[in-house]
Structures are given as C-alpha cells and as structure tokens.
PDB file of C-alpha atoms in Angstrom:
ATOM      1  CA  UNK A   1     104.662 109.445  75.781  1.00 65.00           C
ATOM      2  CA  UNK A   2     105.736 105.836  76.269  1.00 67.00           C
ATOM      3  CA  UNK A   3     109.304 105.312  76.855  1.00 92.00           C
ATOM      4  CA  UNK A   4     109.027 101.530  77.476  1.00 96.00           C
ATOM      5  CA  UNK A   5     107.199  99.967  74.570  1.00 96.00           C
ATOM      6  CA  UNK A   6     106.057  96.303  73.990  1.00 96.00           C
ATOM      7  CA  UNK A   7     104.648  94.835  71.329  1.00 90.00           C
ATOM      8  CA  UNK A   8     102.270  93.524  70.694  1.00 92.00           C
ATOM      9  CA  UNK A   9      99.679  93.707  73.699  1.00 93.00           C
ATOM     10  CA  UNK A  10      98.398  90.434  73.026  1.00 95.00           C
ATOM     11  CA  UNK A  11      99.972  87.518  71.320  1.00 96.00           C
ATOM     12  CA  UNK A  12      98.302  84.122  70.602  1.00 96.00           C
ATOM     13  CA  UNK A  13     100.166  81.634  70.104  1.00 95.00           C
ATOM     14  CA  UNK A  14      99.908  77.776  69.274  1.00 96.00           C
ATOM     15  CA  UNK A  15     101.431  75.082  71.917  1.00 96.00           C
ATOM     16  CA  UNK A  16     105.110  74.295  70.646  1.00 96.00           C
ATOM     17  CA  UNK A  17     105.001  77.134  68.288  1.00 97.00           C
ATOM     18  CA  UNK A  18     107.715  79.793  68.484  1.00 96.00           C
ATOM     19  CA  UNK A  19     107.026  83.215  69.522  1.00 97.00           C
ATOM     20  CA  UNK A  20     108.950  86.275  69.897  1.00 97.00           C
ATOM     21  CA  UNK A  21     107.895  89.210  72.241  1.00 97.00           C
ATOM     22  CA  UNK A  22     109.844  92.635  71.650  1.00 97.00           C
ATOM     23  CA  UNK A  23     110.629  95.747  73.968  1.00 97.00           C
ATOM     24  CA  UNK A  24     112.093  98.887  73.259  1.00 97.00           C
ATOM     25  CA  UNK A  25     112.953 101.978  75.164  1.00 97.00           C
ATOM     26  CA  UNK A  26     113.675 106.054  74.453  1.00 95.00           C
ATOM     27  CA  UNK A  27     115.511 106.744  77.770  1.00 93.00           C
ATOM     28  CA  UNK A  28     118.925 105.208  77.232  1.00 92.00           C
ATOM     29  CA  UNK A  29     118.721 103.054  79.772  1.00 92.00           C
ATOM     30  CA  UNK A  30     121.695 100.454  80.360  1.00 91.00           C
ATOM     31  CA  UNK A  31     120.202  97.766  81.979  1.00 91.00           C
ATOM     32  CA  UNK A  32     116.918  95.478  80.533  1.00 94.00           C
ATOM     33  CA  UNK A  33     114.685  93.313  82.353  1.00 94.00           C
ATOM     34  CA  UNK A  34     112.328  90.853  81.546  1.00 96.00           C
ATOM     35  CA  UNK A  35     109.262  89.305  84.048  1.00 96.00           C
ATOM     36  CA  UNK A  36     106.948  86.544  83.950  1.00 97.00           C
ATOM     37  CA  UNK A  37     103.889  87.349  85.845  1.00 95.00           C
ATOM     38  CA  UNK A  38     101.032  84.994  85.949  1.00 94.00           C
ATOM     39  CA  UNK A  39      97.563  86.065  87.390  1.00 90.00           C
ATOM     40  CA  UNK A  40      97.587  87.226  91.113  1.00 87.00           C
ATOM     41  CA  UNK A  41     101.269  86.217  91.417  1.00 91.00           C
ATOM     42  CA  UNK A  42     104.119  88.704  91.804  1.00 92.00           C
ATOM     43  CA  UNK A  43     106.288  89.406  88.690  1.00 93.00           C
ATOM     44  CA  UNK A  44     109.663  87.105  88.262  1.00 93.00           C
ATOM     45  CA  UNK A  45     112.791  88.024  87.188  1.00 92.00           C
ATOM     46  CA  UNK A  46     113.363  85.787  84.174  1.00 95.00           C
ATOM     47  CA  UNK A  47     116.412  87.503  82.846  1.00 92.00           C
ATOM     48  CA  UNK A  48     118.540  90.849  82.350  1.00 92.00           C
ATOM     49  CA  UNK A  49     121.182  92.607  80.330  1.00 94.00           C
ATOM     50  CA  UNK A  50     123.327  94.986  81.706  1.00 90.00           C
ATOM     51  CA  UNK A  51     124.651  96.749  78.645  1.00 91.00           C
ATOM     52  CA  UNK A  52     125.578  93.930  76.441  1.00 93.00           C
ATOM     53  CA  UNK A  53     126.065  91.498  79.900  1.00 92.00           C
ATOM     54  CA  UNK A  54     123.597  88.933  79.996  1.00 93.00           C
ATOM     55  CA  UNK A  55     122.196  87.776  83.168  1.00 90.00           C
ATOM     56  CA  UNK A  56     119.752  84.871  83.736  1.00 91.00           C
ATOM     57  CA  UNK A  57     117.903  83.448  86.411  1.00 90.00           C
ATOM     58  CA  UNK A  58     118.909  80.209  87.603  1.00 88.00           C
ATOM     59  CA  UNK A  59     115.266  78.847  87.609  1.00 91.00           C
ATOM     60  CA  UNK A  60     114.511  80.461  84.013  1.00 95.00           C
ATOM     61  CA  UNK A  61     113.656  77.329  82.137  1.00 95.00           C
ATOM     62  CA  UNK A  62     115.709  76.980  78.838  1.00 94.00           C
ATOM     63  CA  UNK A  63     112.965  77.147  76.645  1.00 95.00           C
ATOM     64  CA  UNK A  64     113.016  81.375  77.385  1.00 97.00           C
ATOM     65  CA  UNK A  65     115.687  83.122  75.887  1.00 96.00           C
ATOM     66  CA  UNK A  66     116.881  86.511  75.046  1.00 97.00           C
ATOM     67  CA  UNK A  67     118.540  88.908  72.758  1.00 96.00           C
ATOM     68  CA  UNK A  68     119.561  92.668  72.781  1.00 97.00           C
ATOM     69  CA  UNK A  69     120.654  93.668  69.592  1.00 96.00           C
ATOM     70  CA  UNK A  70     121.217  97.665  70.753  1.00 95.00           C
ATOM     71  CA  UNK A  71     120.579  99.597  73.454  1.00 94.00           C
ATOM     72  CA  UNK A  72     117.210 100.179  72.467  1.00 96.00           C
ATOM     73  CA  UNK A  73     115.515  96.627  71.314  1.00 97.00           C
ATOM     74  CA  UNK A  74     115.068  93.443  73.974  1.00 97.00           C
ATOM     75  CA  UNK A  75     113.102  90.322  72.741  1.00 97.00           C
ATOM     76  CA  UNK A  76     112.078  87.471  74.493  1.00 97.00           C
ATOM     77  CA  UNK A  77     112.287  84.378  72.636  1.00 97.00           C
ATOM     78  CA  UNK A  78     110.163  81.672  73.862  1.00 97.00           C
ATOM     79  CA  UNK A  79     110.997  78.405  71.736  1.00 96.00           C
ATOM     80  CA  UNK A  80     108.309  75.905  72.026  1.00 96.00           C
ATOM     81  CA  UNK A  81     105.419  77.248  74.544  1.00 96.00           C
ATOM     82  CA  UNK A  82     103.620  75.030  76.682  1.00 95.00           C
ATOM     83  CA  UNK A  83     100.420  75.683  78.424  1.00 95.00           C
ATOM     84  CA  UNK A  84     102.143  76.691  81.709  1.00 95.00           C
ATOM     85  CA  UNK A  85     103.888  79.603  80.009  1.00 97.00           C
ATOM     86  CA  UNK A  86     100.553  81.443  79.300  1.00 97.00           C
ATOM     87  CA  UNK A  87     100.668  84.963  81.548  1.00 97.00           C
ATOM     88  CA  UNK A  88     101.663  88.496  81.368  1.00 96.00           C
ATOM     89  CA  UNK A  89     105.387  89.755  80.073  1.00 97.00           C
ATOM     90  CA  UNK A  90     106.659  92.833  81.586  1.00 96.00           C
ATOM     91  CA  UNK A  91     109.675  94.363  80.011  1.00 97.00           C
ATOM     92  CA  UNK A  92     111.447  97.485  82.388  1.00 95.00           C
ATOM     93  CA  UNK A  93     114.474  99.595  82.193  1.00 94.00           C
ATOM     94  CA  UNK A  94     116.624 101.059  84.572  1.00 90.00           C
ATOM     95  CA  UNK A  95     119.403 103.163  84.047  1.00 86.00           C
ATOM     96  CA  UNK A  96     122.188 101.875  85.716  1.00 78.00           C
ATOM     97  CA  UNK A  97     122.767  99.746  88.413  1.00 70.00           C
ATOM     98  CA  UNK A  98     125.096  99.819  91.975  1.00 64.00           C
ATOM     99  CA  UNK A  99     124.449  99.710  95.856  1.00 56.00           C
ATOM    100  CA  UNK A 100     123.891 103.351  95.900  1.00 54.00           C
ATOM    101  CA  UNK A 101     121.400 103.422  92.566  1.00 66.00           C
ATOM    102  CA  UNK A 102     117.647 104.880  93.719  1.00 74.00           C
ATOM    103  CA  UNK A 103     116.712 104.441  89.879  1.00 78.00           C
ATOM    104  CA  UNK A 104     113.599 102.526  89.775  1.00 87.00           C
ATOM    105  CA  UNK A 105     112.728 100.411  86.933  1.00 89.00           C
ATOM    106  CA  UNK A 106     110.206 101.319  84.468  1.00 92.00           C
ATOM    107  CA  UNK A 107     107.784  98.948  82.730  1.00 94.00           C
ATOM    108  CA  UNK A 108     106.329  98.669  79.715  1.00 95.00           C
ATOM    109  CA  UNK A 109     102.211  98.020  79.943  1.00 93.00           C
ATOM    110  CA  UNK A 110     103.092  94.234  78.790  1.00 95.00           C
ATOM    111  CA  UNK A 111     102.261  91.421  76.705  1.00 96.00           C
ATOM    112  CA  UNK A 112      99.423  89.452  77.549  1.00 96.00           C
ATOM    113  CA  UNK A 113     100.294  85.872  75.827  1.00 97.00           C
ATOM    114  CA  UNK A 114      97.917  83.191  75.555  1.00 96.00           C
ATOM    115  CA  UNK A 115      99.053  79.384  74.258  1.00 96.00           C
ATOM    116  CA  UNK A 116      95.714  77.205  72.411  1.00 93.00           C
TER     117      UNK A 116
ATOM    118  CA  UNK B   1     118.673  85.785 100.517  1.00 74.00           C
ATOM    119  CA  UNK B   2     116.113  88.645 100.518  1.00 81.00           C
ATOM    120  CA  UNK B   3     112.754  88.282 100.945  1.00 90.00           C
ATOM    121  CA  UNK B   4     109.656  90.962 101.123  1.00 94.00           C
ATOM    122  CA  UNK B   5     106.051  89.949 102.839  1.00 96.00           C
ATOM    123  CA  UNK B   6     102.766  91.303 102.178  1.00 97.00           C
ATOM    124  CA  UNK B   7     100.596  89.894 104.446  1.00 96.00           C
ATOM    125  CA  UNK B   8      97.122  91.701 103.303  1.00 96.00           C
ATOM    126  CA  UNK B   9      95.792  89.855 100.532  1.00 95.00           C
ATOM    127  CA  UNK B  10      92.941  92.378  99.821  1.00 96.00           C
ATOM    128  CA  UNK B  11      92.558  95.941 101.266  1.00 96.00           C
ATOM    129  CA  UNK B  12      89.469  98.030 101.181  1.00 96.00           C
ATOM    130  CA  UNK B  13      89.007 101.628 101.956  1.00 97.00           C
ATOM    131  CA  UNK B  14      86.515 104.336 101.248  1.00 97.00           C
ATOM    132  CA  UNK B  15      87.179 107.215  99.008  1.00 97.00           C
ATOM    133  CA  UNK B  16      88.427 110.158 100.513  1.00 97.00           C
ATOM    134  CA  UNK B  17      90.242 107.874 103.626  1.00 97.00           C
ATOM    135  CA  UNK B  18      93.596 106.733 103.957  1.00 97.00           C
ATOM    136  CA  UNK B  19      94.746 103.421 103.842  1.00 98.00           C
ATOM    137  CA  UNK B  20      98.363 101.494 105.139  1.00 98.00           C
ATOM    138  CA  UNK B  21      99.491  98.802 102.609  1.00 98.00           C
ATOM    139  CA  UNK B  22     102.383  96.622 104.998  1.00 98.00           C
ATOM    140  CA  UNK B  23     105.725  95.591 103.629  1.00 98.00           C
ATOM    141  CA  UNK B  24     108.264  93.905 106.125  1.00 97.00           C
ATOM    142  CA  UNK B  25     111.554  92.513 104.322  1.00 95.00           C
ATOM    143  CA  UNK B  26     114.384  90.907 105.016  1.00 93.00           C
ATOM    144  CA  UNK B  27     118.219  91.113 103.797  1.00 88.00           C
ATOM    145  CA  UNK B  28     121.335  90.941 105.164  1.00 84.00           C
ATOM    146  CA  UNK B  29     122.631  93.726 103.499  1.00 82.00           C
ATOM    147  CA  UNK B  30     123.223  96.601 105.127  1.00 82.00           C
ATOM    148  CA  UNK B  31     122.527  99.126 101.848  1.00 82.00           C
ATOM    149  CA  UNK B  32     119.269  98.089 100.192  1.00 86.00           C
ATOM    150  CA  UNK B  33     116.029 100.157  98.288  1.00 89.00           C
ATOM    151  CA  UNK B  34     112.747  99.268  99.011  1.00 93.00           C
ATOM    152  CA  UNK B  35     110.505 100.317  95.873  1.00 95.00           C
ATOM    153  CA  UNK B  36     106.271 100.525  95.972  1.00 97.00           C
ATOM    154  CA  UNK B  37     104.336  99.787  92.480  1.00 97.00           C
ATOM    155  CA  UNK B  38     101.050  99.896  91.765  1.00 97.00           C
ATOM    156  CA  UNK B  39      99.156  97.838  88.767  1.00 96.00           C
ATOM    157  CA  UNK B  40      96.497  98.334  87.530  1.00 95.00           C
ATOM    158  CA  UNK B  41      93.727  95.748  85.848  1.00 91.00           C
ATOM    159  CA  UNK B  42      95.346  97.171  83.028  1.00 88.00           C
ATOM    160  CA  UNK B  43      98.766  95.632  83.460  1.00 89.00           C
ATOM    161  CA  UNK B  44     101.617  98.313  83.633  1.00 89.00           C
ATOM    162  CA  UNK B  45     103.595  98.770  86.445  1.00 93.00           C
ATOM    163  CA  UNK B  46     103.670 102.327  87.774  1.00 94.00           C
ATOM    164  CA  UNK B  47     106.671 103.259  89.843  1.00 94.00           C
ATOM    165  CA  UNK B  48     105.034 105.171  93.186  1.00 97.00           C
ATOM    166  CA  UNK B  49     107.866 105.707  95.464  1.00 96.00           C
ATOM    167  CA  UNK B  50     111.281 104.607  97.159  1.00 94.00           C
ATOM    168  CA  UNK B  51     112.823 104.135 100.255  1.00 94.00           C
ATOM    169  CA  UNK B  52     116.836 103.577 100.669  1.00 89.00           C
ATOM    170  CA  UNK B  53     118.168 102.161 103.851  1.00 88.00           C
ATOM    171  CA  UNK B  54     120.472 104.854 104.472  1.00 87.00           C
ATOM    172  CA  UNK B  55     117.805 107.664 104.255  1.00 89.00           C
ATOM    173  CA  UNK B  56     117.280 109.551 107.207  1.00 87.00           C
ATOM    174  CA  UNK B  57     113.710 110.803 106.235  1.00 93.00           C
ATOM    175  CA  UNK B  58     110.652 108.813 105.241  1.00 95.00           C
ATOM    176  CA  UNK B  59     109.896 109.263 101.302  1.00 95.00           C
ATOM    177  CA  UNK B  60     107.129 111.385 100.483  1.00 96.00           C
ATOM    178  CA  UNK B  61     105.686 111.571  97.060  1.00 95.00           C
ATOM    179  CA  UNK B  62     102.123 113.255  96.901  1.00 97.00           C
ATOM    180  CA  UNK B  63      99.495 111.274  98.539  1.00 97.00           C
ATOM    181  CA  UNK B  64     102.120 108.008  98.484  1.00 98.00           C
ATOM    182  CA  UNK B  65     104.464 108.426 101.672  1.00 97.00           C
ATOM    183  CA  UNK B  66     106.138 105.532 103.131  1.00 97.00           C
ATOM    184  CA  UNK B  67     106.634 104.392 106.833  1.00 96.00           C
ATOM    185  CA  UNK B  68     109.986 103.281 106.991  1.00 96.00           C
ATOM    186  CA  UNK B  69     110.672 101.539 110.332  1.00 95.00           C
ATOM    187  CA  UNK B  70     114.650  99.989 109.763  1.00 93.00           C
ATOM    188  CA  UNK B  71     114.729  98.109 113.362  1.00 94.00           C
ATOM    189  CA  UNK B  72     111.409  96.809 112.806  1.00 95.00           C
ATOM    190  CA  UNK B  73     112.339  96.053 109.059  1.00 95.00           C
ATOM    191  CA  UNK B  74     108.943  97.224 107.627  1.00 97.00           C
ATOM    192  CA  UNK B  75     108.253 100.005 104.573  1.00 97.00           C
ATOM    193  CA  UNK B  76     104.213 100.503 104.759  1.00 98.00           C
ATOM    194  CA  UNK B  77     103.038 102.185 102.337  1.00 98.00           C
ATOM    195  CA  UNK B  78     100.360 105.014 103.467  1.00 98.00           C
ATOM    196  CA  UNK B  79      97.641 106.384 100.721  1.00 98.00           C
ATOM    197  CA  UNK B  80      95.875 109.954 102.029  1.00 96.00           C
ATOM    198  CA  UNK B  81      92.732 110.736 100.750  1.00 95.00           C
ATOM    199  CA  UNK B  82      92.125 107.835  98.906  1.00 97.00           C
ATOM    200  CA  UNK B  83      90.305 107.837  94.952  1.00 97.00           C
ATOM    201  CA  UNK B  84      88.854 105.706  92.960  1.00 97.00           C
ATOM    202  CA  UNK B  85      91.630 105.688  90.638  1.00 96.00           C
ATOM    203  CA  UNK B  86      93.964 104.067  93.050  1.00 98.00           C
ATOM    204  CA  UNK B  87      92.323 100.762  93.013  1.00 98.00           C
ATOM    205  CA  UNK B  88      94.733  98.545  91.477  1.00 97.00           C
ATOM    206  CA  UNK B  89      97.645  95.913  93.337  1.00 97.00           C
ATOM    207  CA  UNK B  90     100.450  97.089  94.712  1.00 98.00           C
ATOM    208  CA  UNK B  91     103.225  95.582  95.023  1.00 97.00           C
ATOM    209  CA  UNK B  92     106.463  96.069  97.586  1.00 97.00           C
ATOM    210  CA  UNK B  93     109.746  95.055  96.073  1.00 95.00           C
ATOM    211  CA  UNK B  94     113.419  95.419  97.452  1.00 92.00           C
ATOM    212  CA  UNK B  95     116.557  96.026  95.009  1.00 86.00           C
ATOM    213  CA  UNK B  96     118.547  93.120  95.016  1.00 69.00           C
ATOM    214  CA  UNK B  97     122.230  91.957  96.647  1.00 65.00           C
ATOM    215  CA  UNK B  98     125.293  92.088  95.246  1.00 65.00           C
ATOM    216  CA  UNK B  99     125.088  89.029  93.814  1.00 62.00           C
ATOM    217  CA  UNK B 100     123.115  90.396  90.915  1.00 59.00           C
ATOM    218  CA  UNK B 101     124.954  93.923  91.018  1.00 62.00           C
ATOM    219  CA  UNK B 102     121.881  95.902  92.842  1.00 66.00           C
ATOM    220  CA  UNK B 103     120.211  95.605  90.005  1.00 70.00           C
ATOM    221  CA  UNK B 104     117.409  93.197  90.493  1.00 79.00           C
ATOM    222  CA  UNK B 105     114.015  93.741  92.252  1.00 87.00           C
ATOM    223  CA  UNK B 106     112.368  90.754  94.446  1.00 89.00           C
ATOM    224  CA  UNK B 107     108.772  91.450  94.835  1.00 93.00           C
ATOM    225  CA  UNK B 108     106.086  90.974  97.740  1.00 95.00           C
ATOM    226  CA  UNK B 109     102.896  88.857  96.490  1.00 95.00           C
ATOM    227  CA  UNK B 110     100.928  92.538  96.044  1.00 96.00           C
ATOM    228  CA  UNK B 111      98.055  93.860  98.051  1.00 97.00           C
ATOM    229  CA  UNK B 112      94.671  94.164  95.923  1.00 97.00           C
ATOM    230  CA  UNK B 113      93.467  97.534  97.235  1.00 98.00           C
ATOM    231  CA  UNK B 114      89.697  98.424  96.267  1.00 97.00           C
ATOM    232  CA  UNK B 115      88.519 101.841  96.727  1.00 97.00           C
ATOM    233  CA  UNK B 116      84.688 102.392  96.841  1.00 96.00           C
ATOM    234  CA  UNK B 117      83.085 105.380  96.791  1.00 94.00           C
TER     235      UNK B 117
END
C-alpha cells in the first residue's frame, strides 16, 4: 500500500500558468520534503517542513512555493512555470529528524510535469 | 559543506554476479548517515540501506550490503547475485549538518546500473 502519495503522475501545464502538485502521507511522519529532479541529474532539495516549520533552500527560486495544511497534505505551488522547470517532483517523508535519526526518507513515485 | 561523489556514470554486470556501486563523501561532521536509493525508469525512490558513522558493523540488508571504509571516507554499495530487476540508478546520499537539523539528504549524481542476462 502506498504511504507516500502524489498526485497526479503527470501534469501538463501551459508556460506562465499556475500549477499545484499535492502529496500526502499515512505514516505520521513530521517532517516533508520536496525535490526537483531533472533527467539524469540527482534530486534537489527545494524545500521542507518540519511539523509546521518551514524550511527553504536558499537557491529555491521564488516562483516555487509551499504549503502544509496538516500533517498529512504538502503541495507544491509553482506560480508561473517556465520551460526550465519541466522535470520530475519527488515528495518524501521522514519521521523525525536529529544527529542520531537513521530514519530514511520515503518517496512518493512522483510527478512527472511537462510545461508547452 | 558536505558533498557525496559517484564517480561511475554507468555500471554493467551480468545476472547472477555481483557488482560495487562507489560512494566517497565528505563532511566535517563527526555524526553523519550515509543512505543508498535505487530508481527505477519508473521514478520512485526506493530506500535500500544505511550506514551511520558511529556504527561499528557494515549494514547488511539482503543482497544490498555496504562497504563502509570511515578513514578512507567511502560507503560502496555491493549487489550479490545480481537480477534483472535491479537495473535502475542508484543514488548515494548523506543526511545533512546541523545547519538544516539532520534532516536533509545531499545526493551523489547516481550510478545507472544495467543488468543483462
């Protein structure tokens, strides 16, 4: 059964048209992630919410942002797209966080978005 | 700053041999966890195994065990008997500093591994 859950798989989306990818999670897991991963490249961070704390990445442009309504539900909110934001976005969930912490994260299967 | 390397591109191996994927890293950090993924054409990311710097045994899990070498700074990853089913990229990351509370992962650029029969 899926714990990590994002929809939908594919998204098409117009240049400079909003869009709004979502994630959710069963486990109860306190902290959210979100990754950009374009093809062959490794995933990046492009922001996080510990709990209710929001984290972002000093090179996330400001056209991404974010919003965790519960503990459940993370969506990314990409305001006007360009062509260079076309790629894969990987939502994961860990359950807490520390020096100590061997949690790893777990990923949803992602969101393949593509900008005409 | 952290960083993790991957220095093979592309890895191929025949079914039924094993296979070493390299990781070296680097951190200042004296505690740190050093994670392996593996992704499929698919897309998800499937947690394999981890490492943390403070273990005193390397991590087994199944076929996935992981050559941890702390002076040397590397965290290979070794596949036994290798299947078709285990071509996909994997990737090396590290948990991050205290700077971001632990809680981050940097990633290595991924090895392609292609298993043929």
């Amino acid at each position: 059964d899926a714990m990590v859950i994002q929809n939908p798989r594919y998204q098409v989306t117009q240049f400079g048209k909003p869009v709004t990818l979502s994630c959710s999670q069963t486990l109860n897991h306190n902290v959210m992630y979100w990754y950009q991963q374009k093809s062959s490249q490794a995933p990046k961070l492009l922001f996080h919410y510990y709990d209710k704390d929001f984290n972002n990445e000093a090179d996330t442009p400001d056209n991404f942002q974010s919003r965790r309504p519960n503990t459940s539900f993370c969506f990314l909110d990409i305001r006007s797209p360009g062509l260079g934001d076309a790629a894969m976005y990987l939502c994961a969930t860990s359950r807490d966080r520390g020096r100590a912490s061997n949690q790893p994260q777990h990923f949803g299967d992602g969101t393949r978005l593509s900008i005409l | 700053a952290q960083k993790i390397t991957q220095t093979q591109p592309g890895m191929f191996v025949q079914e039924k041999e094993a296979v070493t994927l390299d990781c070296t890293y680097d951190t200042s950090d004296p505690s740190y966890g050093l994670f392996w993924y593996k992704q499929p054409s698919s897309g998800e990311m499937i947690f394999l195994i981890y490492q943390g710097s403070y273990d005193q045994q390397n991590a087994t899990e199944g076929r996935y065990s992981l050559n941890f070498q702390k002076a040397r700074k590397s965290a290979n990853l070794v596949i036994s008997a290798s299947q078709l089913g285990d071509s996909a990229m994997y990737f090396c990351a590290m948990r991050g500093g205290a700077a971001t509370g632990y809680s981050t992962l940097t990633f290595g650029k991924g090895t392609m591994l292609l298993v043929s029969p």
